[in-house]
mmCIF file of C-alpha atoms in Angstrom:
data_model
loop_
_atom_site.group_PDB
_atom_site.id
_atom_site.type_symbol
_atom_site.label_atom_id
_atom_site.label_comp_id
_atom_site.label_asym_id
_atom_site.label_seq_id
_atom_site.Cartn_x
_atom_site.Cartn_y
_atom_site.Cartn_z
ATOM 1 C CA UNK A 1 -371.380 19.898 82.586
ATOM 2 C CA UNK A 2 -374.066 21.673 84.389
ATOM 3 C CA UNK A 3 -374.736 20.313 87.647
ATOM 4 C CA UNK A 4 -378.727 20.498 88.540
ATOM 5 C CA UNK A 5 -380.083 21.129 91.627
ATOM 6 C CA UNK A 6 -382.668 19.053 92.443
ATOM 7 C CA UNK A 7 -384.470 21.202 94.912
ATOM 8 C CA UNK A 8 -384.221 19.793 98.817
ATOM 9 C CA UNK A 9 -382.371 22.933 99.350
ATOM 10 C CA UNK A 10 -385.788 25.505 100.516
ATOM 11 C CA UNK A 11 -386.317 22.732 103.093
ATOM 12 C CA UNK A 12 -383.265 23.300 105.284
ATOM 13 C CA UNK A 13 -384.381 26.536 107.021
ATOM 14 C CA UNK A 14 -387.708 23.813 108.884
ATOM 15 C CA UNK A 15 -387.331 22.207 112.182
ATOM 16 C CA UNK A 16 -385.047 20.437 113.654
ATOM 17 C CA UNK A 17 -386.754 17.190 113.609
ATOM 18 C CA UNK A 18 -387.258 17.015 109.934
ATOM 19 C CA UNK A 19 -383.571 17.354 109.257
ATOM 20 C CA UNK A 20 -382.253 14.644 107.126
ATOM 21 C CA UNK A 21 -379.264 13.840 105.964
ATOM 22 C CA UNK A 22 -377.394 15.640 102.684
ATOM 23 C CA UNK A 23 -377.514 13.164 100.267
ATOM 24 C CA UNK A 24 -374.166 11.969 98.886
ATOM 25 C CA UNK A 25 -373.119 13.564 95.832
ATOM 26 C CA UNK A 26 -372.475 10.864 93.406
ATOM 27 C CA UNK A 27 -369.157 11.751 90.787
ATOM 28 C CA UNK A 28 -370.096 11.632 87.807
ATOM 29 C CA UNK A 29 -367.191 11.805 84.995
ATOM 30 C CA UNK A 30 -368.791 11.228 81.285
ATOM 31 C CA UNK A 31 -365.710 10.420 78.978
ATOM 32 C CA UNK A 32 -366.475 12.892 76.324
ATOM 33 C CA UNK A 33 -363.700 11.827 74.100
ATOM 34 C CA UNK A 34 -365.525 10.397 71.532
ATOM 35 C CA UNK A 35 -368.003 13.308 71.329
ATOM 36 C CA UNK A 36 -365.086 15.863 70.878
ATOM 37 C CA UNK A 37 -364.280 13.686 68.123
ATOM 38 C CA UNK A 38 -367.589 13.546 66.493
ATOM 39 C CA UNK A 39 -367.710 17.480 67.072
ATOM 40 C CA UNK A 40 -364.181 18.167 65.498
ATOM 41 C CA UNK A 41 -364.985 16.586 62.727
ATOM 42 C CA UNK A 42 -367.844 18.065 62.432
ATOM 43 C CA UNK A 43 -366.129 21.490 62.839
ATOM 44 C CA UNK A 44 -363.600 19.996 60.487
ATOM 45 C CA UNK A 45 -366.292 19.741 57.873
ATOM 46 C CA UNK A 46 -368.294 22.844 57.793
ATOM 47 C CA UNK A 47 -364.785 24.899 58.085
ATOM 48 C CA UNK A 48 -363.993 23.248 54.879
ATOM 49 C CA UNK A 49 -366.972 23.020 52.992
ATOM 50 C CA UNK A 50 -367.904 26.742 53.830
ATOM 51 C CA UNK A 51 -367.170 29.458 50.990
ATOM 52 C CA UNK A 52 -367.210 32.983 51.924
ATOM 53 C CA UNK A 53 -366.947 34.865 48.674
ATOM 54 C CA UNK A 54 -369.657 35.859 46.284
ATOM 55 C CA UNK A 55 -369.193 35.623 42.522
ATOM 56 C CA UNK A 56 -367.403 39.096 41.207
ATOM 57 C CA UNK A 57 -369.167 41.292 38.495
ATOM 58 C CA UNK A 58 -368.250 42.792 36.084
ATOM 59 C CA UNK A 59 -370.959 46.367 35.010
ATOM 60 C CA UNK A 60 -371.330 46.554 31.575
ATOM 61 C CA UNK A 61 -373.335 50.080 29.700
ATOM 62 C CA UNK A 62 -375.291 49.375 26.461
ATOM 63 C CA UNK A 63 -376.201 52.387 24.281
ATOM 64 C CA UNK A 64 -380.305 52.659 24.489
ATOM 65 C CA UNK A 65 -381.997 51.300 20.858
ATOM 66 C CA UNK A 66 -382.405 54.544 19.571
ATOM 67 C CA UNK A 67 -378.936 55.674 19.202
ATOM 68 C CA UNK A 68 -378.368 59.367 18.772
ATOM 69 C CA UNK A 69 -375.445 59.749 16.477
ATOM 70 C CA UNK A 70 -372.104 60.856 17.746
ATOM 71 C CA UNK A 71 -369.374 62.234 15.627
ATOM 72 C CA UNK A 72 -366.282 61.103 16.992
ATOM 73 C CA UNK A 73 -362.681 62.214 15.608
ATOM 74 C CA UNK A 74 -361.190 59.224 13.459
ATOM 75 C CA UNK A 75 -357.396 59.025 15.336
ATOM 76 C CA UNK A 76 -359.579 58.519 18.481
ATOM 77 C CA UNK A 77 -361.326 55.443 17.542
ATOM 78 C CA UNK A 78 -359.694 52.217 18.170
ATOM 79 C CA UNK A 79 -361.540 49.607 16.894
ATOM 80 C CA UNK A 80 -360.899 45.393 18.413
ATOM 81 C CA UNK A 81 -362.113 42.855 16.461
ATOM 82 C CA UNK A 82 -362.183 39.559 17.649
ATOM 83 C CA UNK A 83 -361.951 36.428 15.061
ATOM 84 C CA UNK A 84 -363.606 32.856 15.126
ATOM 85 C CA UNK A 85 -360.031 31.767 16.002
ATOM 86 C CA UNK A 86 -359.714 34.104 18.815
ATOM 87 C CA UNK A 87 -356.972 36.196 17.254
ATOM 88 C CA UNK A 88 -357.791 40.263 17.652
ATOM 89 C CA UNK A 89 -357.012 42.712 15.122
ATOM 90 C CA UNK A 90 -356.853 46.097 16.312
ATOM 91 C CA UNK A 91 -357.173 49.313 13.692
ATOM 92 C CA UNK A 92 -357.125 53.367 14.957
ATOM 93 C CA UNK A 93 -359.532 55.271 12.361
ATOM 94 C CA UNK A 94 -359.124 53.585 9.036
ATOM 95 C CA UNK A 95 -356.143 52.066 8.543
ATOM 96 C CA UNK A 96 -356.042 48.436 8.189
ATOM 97 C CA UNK A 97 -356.034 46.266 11.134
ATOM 98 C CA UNK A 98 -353.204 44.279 12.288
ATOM 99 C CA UNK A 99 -352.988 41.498 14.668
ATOM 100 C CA UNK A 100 -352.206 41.664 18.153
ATOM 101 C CA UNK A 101 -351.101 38.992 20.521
ATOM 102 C CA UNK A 102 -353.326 38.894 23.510
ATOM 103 C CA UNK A 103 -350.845 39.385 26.495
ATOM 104 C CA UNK A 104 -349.953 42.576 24.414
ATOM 105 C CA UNK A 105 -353.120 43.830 24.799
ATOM 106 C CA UNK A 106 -352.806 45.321 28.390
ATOM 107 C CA UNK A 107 -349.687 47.502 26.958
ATOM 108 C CA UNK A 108 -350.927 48.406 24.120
ATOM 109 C CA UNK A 109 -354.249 50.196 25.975
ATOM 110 C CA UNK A 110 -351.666 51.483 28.796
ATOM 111 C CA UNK A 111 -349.416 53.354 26.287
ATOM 112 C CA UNK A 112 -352.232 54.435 23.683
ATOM 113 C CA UNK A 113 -354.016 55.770 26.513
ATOM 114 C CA UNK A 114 -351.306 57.983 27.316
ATOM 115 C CA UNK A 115 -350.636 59.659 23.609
ATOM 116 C CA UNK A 116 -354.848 59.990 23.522
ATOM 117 C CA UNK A 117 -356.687 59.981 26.720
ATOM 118 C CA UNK A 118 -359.893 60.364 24.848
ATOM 119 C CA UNK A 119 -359.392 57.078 23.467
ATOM 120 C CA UNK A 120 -362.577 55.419 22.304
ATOM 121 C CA UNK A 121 -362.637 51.607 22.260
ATOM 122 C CA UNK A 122 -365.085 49.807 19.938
ATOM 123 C CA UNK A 123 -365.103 45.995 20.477
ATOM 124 C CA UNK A 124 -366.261 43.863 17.530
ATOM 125 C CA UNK A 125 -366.542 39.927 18.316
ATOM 126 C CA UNK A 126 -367.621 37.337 15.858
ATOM 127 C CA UNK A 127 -370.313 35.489 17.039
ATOM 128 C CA UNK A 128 -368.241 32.209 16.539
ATOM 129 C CA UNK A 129 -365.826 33.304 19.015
ATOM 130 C CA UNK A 130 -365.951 32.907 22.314
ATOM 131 C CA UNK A 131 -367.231 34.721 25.106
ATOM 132 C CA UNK A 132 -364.295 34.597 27.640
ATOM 133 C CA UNK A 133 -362.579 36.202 25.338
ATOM 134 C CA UNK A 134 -364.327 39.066 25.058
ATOM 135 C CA UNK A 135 -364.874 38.823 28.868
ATOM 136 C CA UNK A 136 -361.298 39.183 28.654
ATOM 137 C CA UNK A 137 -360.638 41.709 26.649
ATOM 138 C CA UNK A 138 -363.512 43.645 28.677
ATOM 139 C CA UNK A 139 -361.415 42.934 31.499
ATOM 140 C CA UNK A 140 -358.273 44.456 30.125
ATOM 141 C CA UNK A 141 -359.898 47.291 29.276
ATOM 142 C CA UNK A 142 -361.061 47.750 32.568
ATOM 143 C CA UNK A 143 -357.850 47.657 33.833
ATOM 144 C CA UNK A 144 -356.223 49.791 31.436
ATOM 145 C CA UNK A 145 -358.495 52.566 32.926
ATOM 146 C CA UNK A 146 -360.320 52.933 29.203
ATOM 147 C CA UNK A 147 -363.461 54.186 30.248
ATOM 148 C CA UNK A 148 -365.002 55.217 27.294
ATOM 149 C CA UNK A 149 -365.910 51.577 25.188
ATOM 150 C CA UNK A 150 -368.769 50.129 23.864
ATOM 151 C CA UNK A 151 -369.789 46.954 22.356
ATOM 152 C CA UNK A 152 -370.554 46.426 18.619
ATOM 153 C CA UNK A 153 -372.082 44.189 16.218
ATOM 154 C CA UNK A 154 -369.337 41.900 14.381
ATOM 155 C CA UNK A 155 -370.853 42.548 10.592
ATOM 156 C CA UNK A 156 -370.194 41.261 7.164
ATOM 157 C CA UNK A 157 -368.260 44.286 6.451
ATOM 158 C CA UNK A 158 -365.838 43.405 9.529
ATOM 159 C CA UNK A 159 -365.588 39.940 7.971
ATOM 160 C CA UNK A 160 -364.310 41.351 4.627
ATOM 161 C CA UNK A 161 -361.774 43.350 5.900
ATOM 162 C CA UNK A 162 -360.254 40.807 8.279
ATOM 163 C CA UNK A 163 -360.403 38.532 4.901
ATOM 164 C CA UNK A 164 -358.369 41.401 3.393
ATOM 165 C CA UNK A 165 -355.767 41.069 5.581
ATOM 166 C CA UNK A 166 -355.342 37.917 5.697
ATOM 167 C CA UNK A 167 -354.770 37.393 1.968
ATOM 168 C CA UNK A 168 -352.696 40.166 1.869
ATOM 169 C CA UNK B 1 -334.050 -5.104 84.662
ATOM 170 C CA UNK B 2 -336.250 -1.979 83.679
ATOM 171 C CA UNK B 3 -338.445 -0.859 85.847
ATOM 172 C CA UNK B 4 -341.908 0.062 84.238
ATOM 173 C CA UNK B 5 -341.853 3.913 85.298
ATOM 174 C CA UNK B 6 -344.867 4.977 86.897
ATOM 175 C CA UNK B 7 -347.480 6.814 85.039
ATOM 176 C CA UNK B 8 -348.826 10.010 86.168
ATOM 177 C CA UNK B 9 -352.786 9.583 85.637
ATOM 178 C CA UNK B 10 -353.394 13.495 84.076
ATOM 179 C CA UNK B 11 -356.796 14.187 83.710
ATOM 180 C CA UNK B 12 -357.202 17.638 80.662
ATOM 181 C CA UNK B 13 -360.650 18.843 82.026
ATOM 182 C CA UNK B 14 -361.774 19.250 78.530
ATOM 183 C CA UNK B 15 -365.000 21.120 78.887
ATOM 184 C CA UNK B 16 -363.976 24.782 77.746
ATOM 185 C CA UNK B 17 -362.506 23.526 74.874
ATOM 186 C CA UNK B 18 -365.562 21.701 74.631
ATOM 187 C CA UNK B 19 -367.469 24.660 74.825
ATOM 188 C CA UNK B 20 -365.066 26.735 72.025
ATOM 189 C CA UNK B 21 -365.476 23.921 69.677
ATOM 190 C CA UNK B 22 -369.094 23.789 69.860
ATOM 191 C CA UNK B 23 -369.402 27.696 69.182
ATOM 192 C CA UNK B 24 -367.619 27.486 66.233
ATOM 193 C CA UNK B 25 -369.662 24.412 65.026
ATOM 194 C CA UNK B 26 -372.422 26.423 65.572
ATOM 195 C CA UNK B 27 -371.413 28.805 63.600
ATOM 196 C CA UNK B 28 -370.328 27.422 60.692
ATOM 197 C CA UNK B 29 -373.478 25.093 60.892
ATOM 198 C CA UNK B 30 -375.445 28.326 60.683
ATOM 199 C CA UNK B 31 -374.041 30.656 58.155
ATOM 200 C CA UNK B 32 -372.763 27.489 55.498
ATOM 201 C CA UNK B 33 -375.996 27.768 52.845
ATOM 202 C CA UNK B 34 -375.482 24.712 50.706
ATOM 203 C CA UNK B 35 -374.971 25.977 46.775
ATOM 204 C CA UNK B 36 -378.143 25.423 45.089
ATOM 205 C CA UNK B 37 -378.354 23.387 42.305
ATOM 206 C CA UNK B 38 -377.605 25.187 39.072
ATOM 207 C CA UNK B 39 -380.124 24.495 36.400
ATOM 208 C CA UNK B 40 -377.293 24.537 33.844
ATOM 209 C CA UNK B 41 -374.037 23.979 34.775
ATOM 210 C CA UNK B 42 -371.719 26.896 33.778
ATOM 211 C CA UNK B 43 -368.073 27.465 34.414
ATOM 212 C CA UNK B 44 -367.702 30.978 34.798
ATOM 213 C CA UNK B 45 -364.701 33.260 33.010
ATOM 214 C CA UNK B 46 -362.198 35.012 35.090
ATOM 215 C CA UNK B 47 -361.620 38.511 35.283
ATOM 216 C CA UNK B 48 -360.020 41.119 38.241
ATOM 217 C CA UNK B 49 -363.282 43.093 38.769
ATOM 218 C CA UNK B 50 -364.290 43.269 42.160
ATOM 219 C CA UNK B 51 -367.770 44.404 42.478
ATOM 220 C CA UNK B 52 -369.521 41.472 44.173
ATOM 221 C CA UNK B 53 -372.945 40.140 43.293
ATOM 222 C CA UNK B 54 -375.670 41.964 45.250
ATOM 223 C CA UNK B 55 -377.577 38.873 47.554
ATOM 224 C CA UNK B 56 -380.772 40.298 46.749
ATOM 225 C CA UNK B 57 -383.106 41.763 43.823
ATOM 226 C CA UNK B 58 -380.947 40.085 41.225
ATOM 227 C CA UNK B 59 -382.151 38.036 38.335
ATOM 228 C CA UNK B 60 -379.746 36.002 36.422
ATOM 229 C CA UNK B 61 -379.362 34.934 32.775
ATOM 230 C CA UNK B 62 -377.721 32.006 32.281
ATOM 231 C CA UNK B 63 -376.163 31.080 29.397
ATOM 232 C CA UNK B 64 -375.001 27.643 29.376
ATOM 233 C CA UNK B 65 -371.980 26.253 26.797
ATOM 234 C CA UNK B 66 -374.806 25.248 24.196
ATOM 235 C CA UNK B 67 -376.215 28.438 24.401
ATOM 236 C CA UNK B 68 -379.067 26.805 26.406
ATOM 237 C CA UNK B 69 -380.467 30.087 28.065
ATOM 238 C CA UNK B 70 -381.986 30.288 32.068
ATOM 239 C CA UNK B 71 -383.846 32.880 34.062
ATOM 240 C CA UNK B 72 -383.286 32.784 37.591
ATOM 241 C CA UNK B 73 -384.952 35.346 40.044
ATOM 242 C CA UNK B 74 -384.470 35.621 43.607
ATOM 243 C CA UNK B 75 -386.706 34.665 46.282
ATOM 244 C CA UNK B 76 -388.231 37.667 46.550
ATOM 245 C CA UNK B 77 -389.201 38.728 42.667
ATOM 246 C CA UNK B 78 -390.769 35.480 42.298
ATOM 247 C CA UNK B 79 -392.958 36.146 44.530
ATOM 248 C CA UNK B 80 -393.719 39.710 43.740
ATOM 249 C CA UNK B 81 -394.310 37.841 39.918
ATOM 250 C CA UNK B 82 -396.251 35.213 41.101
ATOM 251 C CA UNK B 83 -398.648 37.649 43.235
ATOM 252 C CA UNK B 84 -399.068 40.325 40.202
ATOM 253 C CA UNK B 85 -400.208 37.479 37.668
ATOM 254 C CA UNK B 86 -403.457 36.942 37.590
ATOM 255 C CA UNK B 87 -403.857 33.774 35.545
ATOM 256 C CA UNK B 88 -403.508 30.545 37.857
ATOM 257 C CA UNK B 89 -401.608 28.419 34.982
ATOM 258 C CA UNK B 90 -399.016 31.581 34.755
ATOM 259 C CA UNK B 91 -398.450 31.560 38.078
ATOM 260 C CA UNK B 92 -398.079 28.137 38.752
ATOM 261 C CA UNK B 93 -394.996 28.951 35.811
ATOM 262 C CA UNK B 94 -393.673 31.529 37.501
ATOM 263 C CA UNK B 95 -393.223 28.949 40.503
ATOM 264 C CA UNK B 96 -389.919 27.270 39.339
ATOM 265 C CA UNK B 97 -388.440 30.528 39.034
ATOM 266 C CA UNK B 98 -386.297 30.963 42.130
ATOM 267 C CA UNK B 99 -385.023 27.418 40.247
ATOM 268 C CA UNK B 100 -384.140 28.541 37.177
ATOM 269 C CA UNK B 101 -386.728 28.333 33.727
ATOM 270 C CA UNK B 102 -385.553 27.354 30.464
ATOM 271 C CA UNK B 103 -386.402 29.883 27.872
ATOM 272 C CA UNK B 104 -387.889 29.186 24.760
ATOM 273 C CA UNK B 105 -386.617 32.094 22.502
ATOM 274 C CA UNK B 106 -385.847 36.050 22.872
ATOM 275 C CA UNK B 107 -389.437 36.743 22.863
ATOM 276 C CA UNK B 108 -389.863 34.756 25.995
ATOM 277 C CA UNK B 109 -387.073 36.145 27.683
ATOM 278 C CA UNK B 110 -387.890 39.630 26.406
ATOM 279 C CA UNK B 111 -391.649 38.914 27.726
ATOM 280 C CA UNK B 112 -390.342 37.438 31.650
ATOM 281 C CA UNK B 113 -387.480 40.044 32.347
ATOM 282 C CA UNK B 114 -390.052 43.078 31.774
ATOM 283 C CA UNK B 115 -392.740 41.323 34.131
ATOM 284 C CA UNK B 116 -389.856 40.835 36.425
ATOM 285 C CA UNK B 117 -388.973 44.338 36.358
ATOM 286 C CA UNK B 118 -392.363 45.602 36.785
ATOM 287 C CA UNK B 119 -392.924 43.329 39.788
ATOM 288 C CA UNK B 120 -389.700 44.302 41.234
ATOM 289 C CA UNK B 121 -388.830 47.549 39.949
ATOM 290 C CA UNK B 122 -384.868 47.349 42.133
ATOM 291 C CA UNK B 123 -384.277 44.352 40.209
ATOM 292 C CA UNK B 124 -381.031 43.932 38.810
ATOM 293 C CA UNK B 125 -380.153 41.961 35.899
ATOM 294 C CA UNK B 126 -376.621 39.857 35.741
ATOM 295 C CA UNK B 127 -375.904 37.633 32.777
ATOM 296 C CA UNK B 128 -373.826 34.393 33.369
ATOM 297 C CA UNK B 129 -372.120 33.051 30.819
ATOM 298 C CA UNK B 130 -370.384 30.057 30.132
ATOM 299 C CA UNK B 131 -367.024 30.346 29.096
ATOM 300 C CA UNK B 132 -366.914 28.457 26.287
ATOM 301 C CA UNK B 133 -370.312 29.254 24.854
ATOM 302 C CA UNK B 134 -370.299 30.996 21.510
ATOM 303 C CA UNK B 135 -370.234 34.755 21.532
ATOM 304 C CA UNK B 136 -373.533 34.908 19.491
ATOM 305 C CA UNK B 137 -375.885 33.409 21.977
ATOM 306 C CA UNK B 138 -374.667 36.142 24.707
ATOM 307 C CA UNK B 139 -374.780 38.681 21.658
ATOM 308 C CA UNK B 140 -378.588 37.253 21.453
ATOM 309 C CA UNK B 141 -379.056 38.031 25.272
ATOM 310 C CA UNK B 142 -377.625 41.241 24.971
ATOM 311 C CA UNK B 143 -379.728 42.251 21.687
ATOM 312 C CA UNK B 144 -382.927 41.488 23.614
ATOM 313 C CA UNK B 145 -381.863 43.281 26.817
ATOM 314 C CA UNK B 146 -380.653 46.136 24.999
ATOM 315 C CA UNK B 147 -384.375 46.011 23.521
ATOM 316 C CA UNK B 148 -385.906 46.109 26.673
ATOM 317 C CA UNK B 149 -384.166 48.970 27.549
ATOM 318 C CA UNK B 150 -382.267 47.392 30.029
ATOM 319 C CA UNK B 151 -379.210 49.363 29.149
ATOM 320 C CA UNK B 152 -377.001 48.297 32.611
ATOM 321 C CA UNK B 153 -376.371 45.113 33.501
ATOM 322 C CA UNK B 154 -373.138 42.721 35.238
ATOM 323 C CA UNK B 155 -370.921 40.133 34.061
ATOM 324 C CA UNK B 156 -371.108 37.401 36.701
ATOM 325 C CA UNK B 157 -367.026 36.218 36.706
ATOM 326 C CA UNK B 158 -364.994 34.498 39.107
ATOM 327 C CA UNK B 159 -361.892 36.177 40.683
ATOM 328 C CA UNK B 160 -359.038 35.740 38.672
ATOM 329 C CA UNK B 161 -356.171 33.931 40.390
ATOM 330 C CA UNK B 162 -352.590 34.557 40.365
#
């Protein structure tokens, strides 16, 4: 593509005697087909293969170990709790929890929200289920524009009541 | 009778395209950074957050489906680890860090992630789950970061589609 020169040219200006004859340019035409092929796909390749987005993230707060206690107002607190068969039972205060289909959920936090904007969300998963559910659950919470959650220990207690409502 | 017509020789002078072609190669050639290899293999959950992962000062737990658990530093806090320790076997352990280390139980995790943070005090920690694993082991995880006092950390998740 780029054509050299090969010097000869500083010796023009010298005498007449010396001056010899411009050398023929010889043409010469590479076919550069086949290395536009090998480039495209090449280009082809890396185009494809290349991935510009980063994994998302998702910020999660834990409350510090020693946990200073705060009083909350019972009709505030909803409380989640997720099953070993991935169903979620949702309670306010202390009434008894009922079941709520997941692709509820996102209504559910949208029009509780708006009778108590100081909703608190408590989210109880049993460690047999699994954790993209509560990844989304988190994530409809997060959407819902519930602010104030936190994550809490599934106990034996949570067990018994689900068991309650189940035989009942 | 047909006549043959006669062909026109055209001659595309194909070097700016050429040219174009090869920048872009170039290009891609240079930013593409081949995935490392995952020392677990872990299919992420979805969700619609979009804060992305920070490139740098991160270290990741990884929690595989059988609630196999990794630590995974960054270039950068390895190093920093490796050049605080002062016993040779320890740091010759730190070395596969960047990799990814199998941990042995909570104590060891508990133990690495607050040498980490020491080393590197911008670190930041991400958990990466597997979808399917059990919500225990990341309850585990979470237990022994919340014990560390490592009160703030991310979800790694993929984008959720549609």
């Amino acid at each position: 593509m780029a054509g050299v020169d090969l010097g000869g040219g500083s010796k023009k200006g010298h005498g007449k005697g010396q001056g010899k004859k411009p050398k023929k340019r010889i043409n010469v035409r590479i076919d550069m087909t086949p290395m536009v092929d090998v480039i495209m796909l090449l280009l082809t390749f890396f185009m494809l293969t290349t991935v510009f987005t980063t994994p998302q993230t998702m910020e999660i707060n834990i409350p510090p170990e020693n946990q200073t206690q705060v009083e909350v107002a019972e009709t505030m607190l909803l409380t989640l709790r997720v099953v070993e068969d991935g169903t979620i039972y949702y309670n306010i205060g202390v009434e008894m929890p009922k079941p709520i289909p997941f692709s509820a959920l996102h209504q559910f936090f949208v029009d509780q929200l708006q009778q108590k904007p100081k909703l608190i969300c408590l989210l109880k998963v049993n460690r047999k289920g699994t954790y993209d559910m509560m990844v989304n659950i988190m994530d409809e919470i997060n959407l819902a524009g519930l602010t104030r959650f936190s994550l809490a220990p599934f106990t034996d207690a949570d067990e018994r009541v689900i068991k309650k409502v189940k035989g009942a | 009778m047909v006549r043959k017509k006669g062909r026109i020789n055209i001659f595309i002078d194909m070097t700016p395209m050429v040219d174009v072609i090869m920048l872009l190669l170039t290009f891609f050639m240079m930013t593409t950074q081949f995935r490392p290899a995952e020392s677990a293999d872990v299919t992420m959950p979805t969700s619609n957050s979009e804060i992305k992962l920070p490139e740098s000062d991160v270290m990741t737990v990884l929690v595989d489906k059988s609630g196999k658990i990794f630590l995974k530093t960054d270039d950068r806090t390895q190093m920093l680890l490796t050049r605080a320790s002062t016993d040779p076997a320890e740091q010759e352990s730190f070395k596969t860090l960047n990799e990814g280390v199998e941990i042995r139980d909570q104590n060891h995790l508990s133990n690495l992630v607050v040498r980490a943070r020491v080393a590197n005090p911008k670190l930041r920690t991400v958990v990466k789950g597997d979808k399917d694993t059990q919500y225990g082991n990341f309850q585990d995880v979470m237990d022994t970061l919340q014990r560390v006092k490592i009160t703030r950390f991310a979800l790694v998740t993929e984008l959720e589609r549609g």
